[in-house]
Amino acid sequence: MCGIVAYLGRKAAQPILIEGLKRLEYRGYDSAGIALLKNGGICVQKTSGRISALEQILNVPTSGDVLGIGHTRWATHGEPNTVNAHPHTDYTGKIAVVHNGIIENYSTLKTWLKSEGVAFASQTDTEVLSNLIGYLYDHIEASGGCGNQNPFEWAVQQALQKVHGTFGVAIVCSDYPDLLIGAKRGSPLILGVGDGEYVLASDAAAIVEHTTRAIYLADNEMVTVNSDGFYTKTVNNVVIAKDLKEIEFSLEQIELGGYPHHMLKEIFEQPDSLSTCMGGRLDRQWGKIKLGGIADSLRELTQAKHVIFTACGTAFHAGLVGEFLLEHLARIPAETEYASEFRYRNPIIGDGTIVVAISQSGETADTLAAVEQAKERGAKVLGIVNVVGSTIARSTDAGIYLHVGPEIGVASTKAFTAQVAVLSMLAIELGRRRHLSSDDAARYIDELAQIPEKIGAILQQSDHIREIAAANIDKENWLFLGRGFNYPVALEGALKLKEISYIHAEGLPAAEMKHGPIALIADGMPAVFLATTGPQYDKIIGNIEEVRARGGRIIVVATEGNAEIEERADHLITIPEAPELFQPMLSVIPLQLLAYHAAVLRGHDVDKPRNLAKSVTVE
Ligand code: G6P
């Protein structure tokens, strides 16, 4: 949600900022801008629209400009037009800020600044921050001076102490053409440390092209960078030491690699990404799972009386599968809560309650708030996260990484299958420690190990699935129906279709259809049934017949070799046989492809769907 990039080094900053913004564009893409330190002043170029629109308006020669900041926006305060685009300068024109997050007390601060005669150009909360820094910088003598401290740094610190809310910021001042300041609270910020050059960004994707060494700022920390080096402090001016870390992914992993879209690439990566996720963790011989990140918490987890999964979006659907898995394999009561609801509902957290936050990005504000809430109430909190070193990964007591590499497509795909794989491994291991025999556990592990190959077989039906999407592309309302383990997959299938094709879709437990949604069925409305083998197969056949009788178009995902279902289906997609509890990792694949092809057929930008952002860092 909003991407920030800043450069200080020996090269021309502008092309580096533009390239960095393109890599961050998945975080937000409604407007964009850059500011360069130029000829003793600050030159801002910004526009509504995407980075490609920004490139078209760039009309300033870049030679000699070695310091700059850039931003790609997902609007919160103020519509996505040019005035509201970042960077925001202050009223003196000396300070420029790019910001990710929300300044919650912006209204109070704005009223005060206005009463001091400060004029505002935009409706954004960020301009309040740039004006506040500018005002404090401008009035430094009146406030008693800043001693030996750099005045620009002092003003930034004072301002950040006054704002409430979240920020990842990069700030420059025209009086200091060799100084870049970054700070964070609640929004990610990483400083890439290269050879005589620095890239400050909200995401490592904008950094890896330049260096793989980085420092990850924690909340209320700031970094001051000049061409000789950098130092880190808290926003309260306490000097702190930070370790350089190695960024764990390569440029190759964030490039398209011949695919037309990141989403398609990530769908097709799943056999490999799941193998990596499970690699080294499955011990088939002893029927055990090795989960190093939670080794110290396993005893507590095994004795847990109650597990609460909390997450948003696709990760929430993975949590729902996890709930089934944990109850089925480990017989531990589990429930899944939307993170946004969990934090406000006065949850009951007693002895033996374990909260598990699931998040691809590790930055989702609602999930992070739920983590904080659970911690405050004394719960043990674990994380199932993809992005290494992300805020949720660092805020939780322990956790399991997905290890599937960066996910760039806004619609989550490979993270979902890996989240379910991790939850499957967790459930097997806890089951084994509670009551599962080692033979049973080994059998489950064997089945789990076969999932990547089975996904590979499903992917070969991509063309067939595109034909199904094409045959129904004029339909504006779809249903997705599943039972048991496939019920969360039905929700996920509907979410995928909505997110990228903008077709209205509803996911339901199939039996619920008769309590209302059945009234919608008429005139060839597509209903996607997950009718794979399992104890509820006969029941779902009944549901298929109910829709058929009312003129619905039947699209079925069934298990290979099921001949009898063919005559009931207008369109049939098959998946390989697997135990019911592992089927979600298979049955979701055709639904990911269906949504992808529908979106392409409708001419949408699959990787940057309307109004969405990959990582939602506002509540
Ligand atoms: C956004 C994305 C979804 C994602 C959700 C949770 O809404 O568009 O694809 O599932 O956030 O993200 P997380 O990073 O916490 O898994």
CSV table of N, CA and C and ligand atoms in Angstrom, one decimal, residues 311-316 358-364 367 392 407 409-412 415 419 495-496 499 612-616, ligand 1:
chain,number,residue,atom,x,y,z
A,311,ALA,N,-6.6,-13.3,10.1
A,311,ALA,CA,-6.0,-13.0,8.8
A,311,ALA,C,-7.0,-12.1,8.0
A,312,CYS,N,-6.6,-11.7,6.8
A,312,CYS,CA,-7.4,-11.0,5.9
A,312,CYS,C,-7.4,-11.6,4.5
A,313,GLY,N,-8.4,-11.4,3.8
A,313,GLY,CA,-8.4,-11.7,2.4
A,313,GLY,C,-8.2,-13.2,2.1
A,314,THR,N,-7.3,-13.5,1.2
A,314,THR,CA,-6.9,-14.9,0.9
A,314,THR,C,-6.3,-15.6,2.1
A,315,ALA,N,-5.5,-14.9,2.9
A,315,ALA,CA,-4.9,-15.6,4.0
A,315,ALA,C,-6.0,-16.0,5.0
A,316,PHE,N,-7.1,-15.3,5.1
A,316,PHE,CA,-8.3,-15.7,5.9
A,316,PHE,C,-8.8,-17.0,5.4
A,358,ILE,N,-1.9,-15.1,10.0
A,358,ILE,CA,-1.5,-15.6,8.7
A,358,ILE,C,-1.4,-14.4,7.8
A,359,SER,N,-0.3,-14.1,7.1
A,359,SER,CA,-0.2,-13.0,6.2
A,359,SER,C,0.9,-13.2,5.2
A,360,GLN,N,0.6,-13.1,4.0
A,360,GLN,CA,1.7,-13.2,3.0
A,360,GLN,C,2.7,-12.1,3.2
A,361,SER,N,2.2,-10.8,3.2
A,361,SER,CA,3.2,-9.7,3.3
A,361,SER,C,3.8,-9.5,4.6
A,362,GLY,N,3.1,-9.9,5.7
A,362,GLY,CA,3.5,-9.6,7.0
A,362,GLY,C,3.4,-8.1,7.4
A,363,GLU,N,2.6,-7.4,6.6
A,363,GLU,CA,2.5,-5.9,6.8
A,363,GLU,C,1.0,-5.5,7.0
A,364,THR,N,0.1,-6.4,6.7
A,364,THR,CA,-1.3,-6.0,6.7
A,364,THR,C,-1.7,-5.4,8.0
A,367,THR,N,-4.2,-7.2,10.4
A,367,THR,CA,-3.6,-8.4,11.0
A,367,THR,C,-2.6,-8.0,12.1
A,392,ILE,N,5.0,-8.3,10.9
A,392,ILE,CA,4.3,-9.4,11.6
A,392,ILE,C,5.2,-10.5,12.0
A,407,GLU,N,5.8,-12.6,-3.8
A,407,GLU,CA,4.5,-12.7,-4.6
A,407,GLU,C,4.2,-11.3,-5.0
A,409,GLY,N,1.9,-10.4,-7.9
A,409,GLY,CA,0.5,-10.3,-8.4
A,409,GLY,C,-0.3,-9.9,-7.2
A,410,VAL,N,-1.2,-8.9,-7.4
A,410,VAL,CA,-2.0,-8.4,-6.3
A,410,VAL,C,-2.9,-9.6,-5.8
A,411,ALA,N,-3.5,-10.3,-6.7
A,411,ALA,CA,-4.3,-11.5,-6.3
A,411,ALA,C,-3.4,-12.6,-5.8
A,412,SER,N,-3.6,-13.0,-4.6
A,412,SER,CA,-2.7,-13.9,-4.0
A,412,SER,C,-2.9,-15.4,-4.5
A,415,ALA,N,0.9,-17.9,-2.4
A,415,ALA,CA,0.9,-17.8,-0.9
A,415,ALA,C,-0.2,-18.6,-0.3
A,419,GLN,N,0.3,-21.4,2.4
A,419,GLN,CA,-0.2,-21.2,3.8
A,419,GLN,C,-1.0,-22.5,4.2
A,495,LEU,N,-13.5,-14.9,-4.5
A,495,LEU,CA,-12.7,-13.7,-4.2
A,495,LEU,C,-11.7,-13.4,-5.4
A,496,LYS,N,-11.1,-14.5,-5.9
A,496,LYS,CA,-10.2,-14.3,-7.1
A,496,LYS,C,-10.9,-13.7,-8.3
A,499,GLU,N,-11.8,-10.0,-7.6
A,499,GLU,CA,-10.6,-9.1,-7.5
A,499,GLU,C,-10.1,-8.7,-8.9
A,612,LEU,N,-7.4,-2.0,-5.8
A,612,LEU,CA,-6.8,-2.9,-4.8
A,612,LEU,C,-5.3,-2.5,-4.6
A,613,ALA,N,-4.7,-3.1,-3.6
A,613,ALA,CA,-3.3,-3.0,-3.4
A,613,ALA,C,-2.8,-4.3,-2.8
A,614,LYS,N,-1.6,-4.7,-3.0
A,614,LYS,CA,-1.1,-5.9,-2.5
A,614,LYS,C,-1.0,-6.0,-1.0
A,615,SER,N,-0.5,-4.9,-0.4
A,615,SER,CA,-0.3,-5.0,1.0
A,615,SER,C,-1.0,-3.8,1.6
A,616,VAL,N,-2.0,-4.1,2.4
A,616,VAL,CA,-2.9,-3.0,2.8
A,616,VAL,C,-2.5,-2.6,4.2
B,1,G6P,C1,-4.9,-7.5,0.3
B,1,G6P,C2,-4.6,-8.3,-1.0
B,1,G6P,C3,-5.1,-9.7,-0.8
B,1,G6P,C4,-4.5,-10.4,0.4
B,1,G6P,C5,-4.9,-9.5,1.7
B,1,G6P,C6,-4.1,-10.0,2.9
B,1,G6P,O1,-6.3,-7.3,0.3
B,1,G6P,O2,-5.2,-7.7,-2.1
B,1,G6P,O3,-4.7,-10.5,-1.9
B,1,G6P,O4,-5.0,-11.6,0.6
B,1,G6P,O5,-4.5,-8.2,1.5
B,1,G6P,O6,-2.7,-9.8,2.7
B,1,G6P,P1,-1.6,-10.5,3.5
B,1,G6P,O7,-0.3,-9.9,3.0
B,1,G6P,O8,-1.8,-10.1,5.0
B,1,G6P,O9,-1.7,-12.0,3.3
